[in-house]
mmCIF file of C-alpha atoms in Angstrom:
data_model
loop_
_atom_site.group_PDB
_atom_site.id
_atom_site.type_symbol
_atom_site.label_atom_id
_atom_site.label_comp_id
_atom_site.label_asym_id
_atom_site.label_seq_id
_atom_site.Cartn_x
_atom_site.Cartn_y
_atom_site.Cartn_z
ATOM 1 C CA MET J 77 98.659 102.628 97.895
ATOM 2 C CA ILE J 78 97.886 103.040 101.568
ATOM 3 C CA ALA J 79 100.415 101.935 104.170
ATOM 4 C CA LYS J 80 98.301 99.137 105.621
ATOM 5 C CA ASN J 81 98.543 97.372 102.282
ATOM 6 C CA ILE J 82 102.345 97.306 102.282
ATOM 7 C CA LEU J 83 103.213 93.961 103.836
ATOM 8 C CA ILE J 84 106.645 93.442 105.438
ATOM 9 C CA LEU J 85 107.937 89.867 105.091
ATOM 10 C CA PRO J 86 110.977 89.410 107.355
ATOM 11 C CA GLY J 87 113.293 86.457 107.038
ATOM 12 C CA TRP J 88 114.552 83.856 109.460
ATOM 13 C CA GLN J 89 114.723 85.173 113.051
ATOM 14 C CA ASN J 90 112.600 88.244 112.153
ATOM 15 C CA SER J 91 113.936 91.779 111.644
ATOM 16 C CA GLY J 92 115.258 93.539 114.740
ATOM 17 C CA PRO J 93 114.869 97.243 115.619
ATOM 18 C CA ALA J 94 117.932 98.357 113.587
ATOM 19 C CA HIS J 95 116.698 96.577 110.439
ATOM 20 C CA TRP J 96 115.327 98.807 107.681
ATOM 21 C CA GLN J 97 112.116 96.714 107.609
ATOM 22 C CA SER J 98 111.426 97.563 111.267
ATOM 23 C CA ARG J 99 112.290 101.191 110.638
ATOM 24 C CA TRP J 100 109.923 101.344 107.647
ATOM 25 C CA GLU J 101 107.189 99.774 109.751
ATOM 26 C CA ALA J 102 107.655 102.500 112.405
ATOM 27 C CA LEU J 103 108.125 105.376 109.946
ATOM 28 C CA HIS J 104 105.505 104.515 107.349
ATOM 29 C CA GLY J 105 103.001 102.311 109.171
ATOM 30 C CA TYR J 106 103.593 99.244 107.011
ATOM 31 C CA GLN J 107 102.240 95.928 108.321
ATOM 32 C CA ARG J 108 104.613 93.158 109.364
ATOM 33 C CA VAL J 109 103.339 89.668 108.620
ATOM 34 C CA GLU J 110 103.925 88.034 111.996
ATOM 35 C CA GLN J 111 104.880 84.371 111.882
ATOM 36 C CA HIS J 112 104.268 81.736 114.559
ATOM 37 C CA ASP J 113 107.933 80.766 114.937
ATOM 38 C CA TRP J 114 110.778 82.973 113.718
ATOM 39 C CA GLN J 115 113.483 80.541 114.904
ATOM 40 C CA ARG J 116 112.179 77.344 113.269
ATOM 41 C CA PRO J 117 110.359 78.511 110.141
ATOM 42 C CA LEU J 118 107.999 76.054 108.490
ATOM 43 C CA ARG J 119 107.294 76.899 104.861
ATOM 44 C CA GLY J 120 103.705 75.642 104.971
ATOM 45 C CA ASP J 121 102.874 77.593 108.129
ATOM 46 C CA TRP J 122 104.515 80.787 106.871
ATOM 47 C CA SER J 123 102.693 80.458 103.521
ATOM 48 C CA ALA J 124 99.343 79.896 105.227
ATOM 49 C CA ARG J 125 99.868 82.983 107.383
ATOM 50 C CA LEU J 126 100.709 85.120 104.344
ATOM 51 C CA GLU J 127 97.669 83.735 102.514
ATOM 52 C CA GLY J 128 95.399 84.798 105.377
ATOM 53 C CA VAL J 129 96.874 88.285 105.670
ATOM 54 C CA VAL J 130 96.568 88.946 101.920
ATOM 55 C CA ARG J 131 93.036 87.496 101.829
ATOM 56 C CA ASP J 132 91.953 89.760 104.709
ATOM 57 C CA ALA J 133 93.566 92.942 103.330
ATOM 58 C CA GLU J 134 91.305 95.640 101.945
ATOM 59 C CA GLY J 135 92.347 96.099 98.328
ATOM 60 C CA PRO J 136 95.595 95.232 96.570
ATOM 61 C CA VAL J 137 98.838 94.730 98.480
ATOM 62 C CA ALA J 138 102.572 95.137 97.919
ATOM 63 C CA LEU J 139 105.177 92.833 99.438
ATOM 64 C CA VAL J 140 108.451 94.041 100.964
ATOM 65 C CA ALA J 141 110.497 90.904 101.580
ATOM 66 C CA HIS J 142 113.952 90.288 103.025
ATOM 67 C CA SER J 143 116.033 87.106 102.900
ATOM 68 C CA LEU J 144 113.808 84.084 103.635
ATOM 69 C CA GLY J 145 110.839 86.425 103.095
ATOM 70 C CA CYS J 146 111.810 86.543 99.389
ATOM 71 C CA ILE J 147 111.803 82.761 99.190
ATOM 72 C CA LEU J 148 108.440 82.735 100.988
ATOM 73 C CA ALA J 149 106.966 85.231 98.522
ATOM 74 C CA ALA J 150 107.953 83.151 95.487
ATOM 75 C CA TRP J 151 106.707 79.901 97.040
ATOM 76 C CA TRP J 152 103.447 81.484 98.196
ATOM 77 C CA VAL J 153 102.731 82.945 94.743
ATOM 78 C CA ALA J 154 103.155 79.500 93.177
ATOM 79 C CA HIS J 155 100.526 78.000 95.512
ATOM 80 C CA SER J 156 98.174 80.859 96.370
ATOM 81 C CA SER J 157 94.614 81.651 95.356
ATOM 82 C CA GLN J 158 95.279 85.265 96.421
ATOM 83 C CA ALA J 159 98.385 86.112 94.343
ATOM 84 C CA HIS J 160 96.241 88.198 91.981
ATOM 85 C CA ARG J 161 95.849 90.704 94.839
ATOM 86 C CA VAL J 162 99.568 91.547 94.848
ATOM 87 C CA ARG J 163 100.457 94.673 92.907
ATOM 88 C CA ALA J 164 104.246 94.626 93.325
ATOM 89 C CA ALA J 165 107.120 93.198 95.359
ATOM 90 C CA LEU J 166 110.447 94.530 96.585
ATOM 91 C CA LEU J 167 112.648 91.488 97.185
ATOM 92 C CA VAL J 168 115.832 92.232 99.117
ATOM 93 C CA ALA J 169 118.809 89.908 99.695
ATOM 94 C CA PRO J 170 117.173 86.532 99.077
ATOM 95 C CA GLY J 171 118.593 83.700 101.155
ATOM 96 C CA ASP J 172 119.821 80.753 99.103
ATOM 97 C CA VAL J 173 118.048 77.916 100.939
ATOM 98 C CA GLU J 174 119.337 75.430 98.355
ATOM 99 C CA ARG J 175 122.912 76.015 99.522
ATOM 100 C CA PRO J 176 123.883 73.093 101.821
ATOM 101 C CA ASP J 177 125.196 75.239 104.693
ATOM 102 C CA ILE J 178 121.975 77.273 104.788
ATOM 103 C CA ALA J 179 119.682 74.298 104.173
ATOM 104 C CA ALA J 180 121.186 72.671 107.282
ATOM 105 C CA HIS J 181 119.768 75.533 109.408
ATOM 106 C CA ILE J 182 116.542 76.183 107.508
ATOM 107 C CA ARG J 183 115.106 72.802 106.612
ATOM 108 C CA GLY J 184 112.178 72.216 104.284
ATOM 109 C CA TRP J 185 112.473 75.384 102.188
ATOM 110 C CA ALA J 186 114.112 73.867 99.122
ATOM 111 C CA PRO J 187 113.491 73.832 96.283
ATOM 112 C CA ILE J 188 113.081 77.541 95.615
ATOM 113 C CA ALA J 189 110.019 78.281 93.485
ATOM 114 C CA ARG J 190 111.292 79.780 90.248
ATOM 115 C CA GLN J 191 108.182 80.684 88.284
ATOM 116 C CA ARG J 192 107.767 84.156 86.823
ATOM 117 C CA LEU J 193 105.962 86.403 89.304
ATOM 118 C CA PRO J 194 102.612 87.756 88.044
ATOM 119 C CA PHE J 195 103.333 91.320 89.218
ATOM 120 C CA ALA J 196 106.072 93.940 88.985
ATOM 121 C CA ALA J 197 109.082 93.053 91.116
ATOM 122 C CA THR J 198 112.524 94.406 91.918
ATOM 123 C CA LEU J 199 115.222 92.280 93.529
ATOM 124 C CA VAL J 200 118.008 94.141 95.344
ATOM 125 C CA ALA J 201 121.208 92.150 95.860
ATOM 126 C CA SER J 202 124.548 92.829 97.508
ATOM 127 C CA ARG J 203 127.846 91.765 95.967
ATOM 128 C CA ASN J 204 129.099 90.323 99.272
ATOM 129 C CA ASP J 205 125.964 88.814 100.807
ATOM 130 C CA PRO J 206 127.110 85.823 102.901
ATOM 131 C CA TYR J 207 123.755 84.053 102.346
ATOM 132 C CA CYS J 208 123.427 84.342 98.566
ATOM 133 C CA SER J 209 126.017 85.032 95.882
ATOM 134 C CA PHE J 210 125.354 87.949 93.564
ATOM 135 C CA ASP J 211 125.267 85.600 90.557
ATOM 136 C CA ARG J 212 122.693 83.404 92.272
ATOM 137 C CA ALA J 213 120.559 86.459 93.149
ATOM 138 C CA GLN J 214 120.718 87.589 89.517
ATOM 139 C CA GLY J 215 119.536 84.127 88.460
ATOM 140 C CA LEU J 216 116.593 84.269 90.859
ATOM 141 C CA ALA J 217 115.675 87.729 89.574
ATOM 142 C CA ALA J 218 115.721 86.433 85.994
ATOM 143 C CA ASP J 219 113.579 83.397 86.902
ATOM 144 C CA TRP J 220 111.084 85.566 88.780
ATOM 145 C CA GLY J 221 110.972 88.224 86.037
ATOM 146 C CA ALA J 222 112.224 90.823 88.506
ATOM 147 C CA ARG J 223 114.450 93.782 87.757
ATOM 148 C CA CYS J 224 117.797 93.208 89.510
ATOM 149 C CA VAL J 225 119.435 96.129 91.322
ATOM 150 C CA ASP J 226 123.106 95.925 92.317
ATOM 151 C CA ALA J 227 123.424 97.362 95.840
ATOM 152 C CA GLY J 228 127.214 97.097 95.816
ATOM 153 C CA ALA J 229 129.122 95.407 98.642
ATOM 154 C CA ARG J 230 126.756 95.918 101.597
ATOM 155 C CA GLY J 231 126.516 92.509 103.247
ATOM 156 C CA HIS J 232 123.102 90.945 103.800
ATOM 157 C CA LEU J 233 121.292 94.305 103.558
ATOM 158 C CA ASN J 234 120.065 93.975 107.122
ATOM 159 C CA GLY J 235 120.527 95.786 110.444
ATOM 160 C CA GLU J 236 124.252 95.006 110.482
ATOM 161 C CA SER J 237 124.667 96.660 107.056
ATOM 162 C CA GLY J 238 124.190 100.113 108.601
ATOM 163 C CA LEU J 239 121.449 101.126 106.164
ATOM 164 C CA GLY J 240 119.439 103.078 108.755
ATOM 165 C CA ASP J 241 116.082 104.066 107.264
ATOM 166 C CA TRP J 242 117.434 103.004 103.831
ATOM 167 C CA ALA J 243 115.932 105.883 101.897
ATOM 168 C CA GLU J 244 117.415 104.500 98.673
ATOM 169 C CA GLY J 245 115.472 101.247 99.093
ATOM 170 C CA HIS J 246 112.295 103.081 100.011
ATOM 171 C CA GLY J 247 112.661 105.204 96.891
ATOM 172 C CA GLY J 248 112.916 101.967 94.912
ATOM 173 C CA LEU J 249 109.694 100.736 96.493
ATOM 174 C CA GLN J 250 107.911 103.976 95.610
ATOM 175 C CA GLU J 251 109.218 103.758 92.039
ATOM 176 C CA LEU J 252 107.963 100.188 91.792
ATOM 177 C CA LEU J 253 104.501 101.176 93.035
ATOM 178 C CA GLU J 254 104.309 104.021 90.531
ATOM 179 C CA ARG J 255 104.833 101.658 87.576
ATOM 180 C CA ASP J 256 101.123 100.838 87.501
#
């Protein structure tokens, strides 16, 4: 799969320069799906943007989602006419938008779509993610039909987690893409 068909789906507030998603974009030429408002995400707007990017892509795509990007991917698949174009998804550290403390900051994203994804997926979860318990992440992986990978105690698997280029995660993406 060519790099332009790997779509980066950041979460709330985008992914900064130290985040592995930004590093992968710079290193591998993957395409970030830019959203209109990273601070006040609207599920409908974010879904419409993803729909347009997938529709306009040449050939099949793979999704590389982090945090709210995981929740976006599941919601989008449930409502999209383009989901058949997705070959695989790497879902990292989903944010639990049904948790009251998170829902207070990110309104309008609950409920989480829980249908089985129609493509190969791997969900990577940390044992001490402050935005989603490991048990909850395992439940989402089961609902989505995704393989769940235990990343150990590494926080939210973001820039503050010190993952750098996160070669381990990138290897997981490559493995996922080779399943076809």
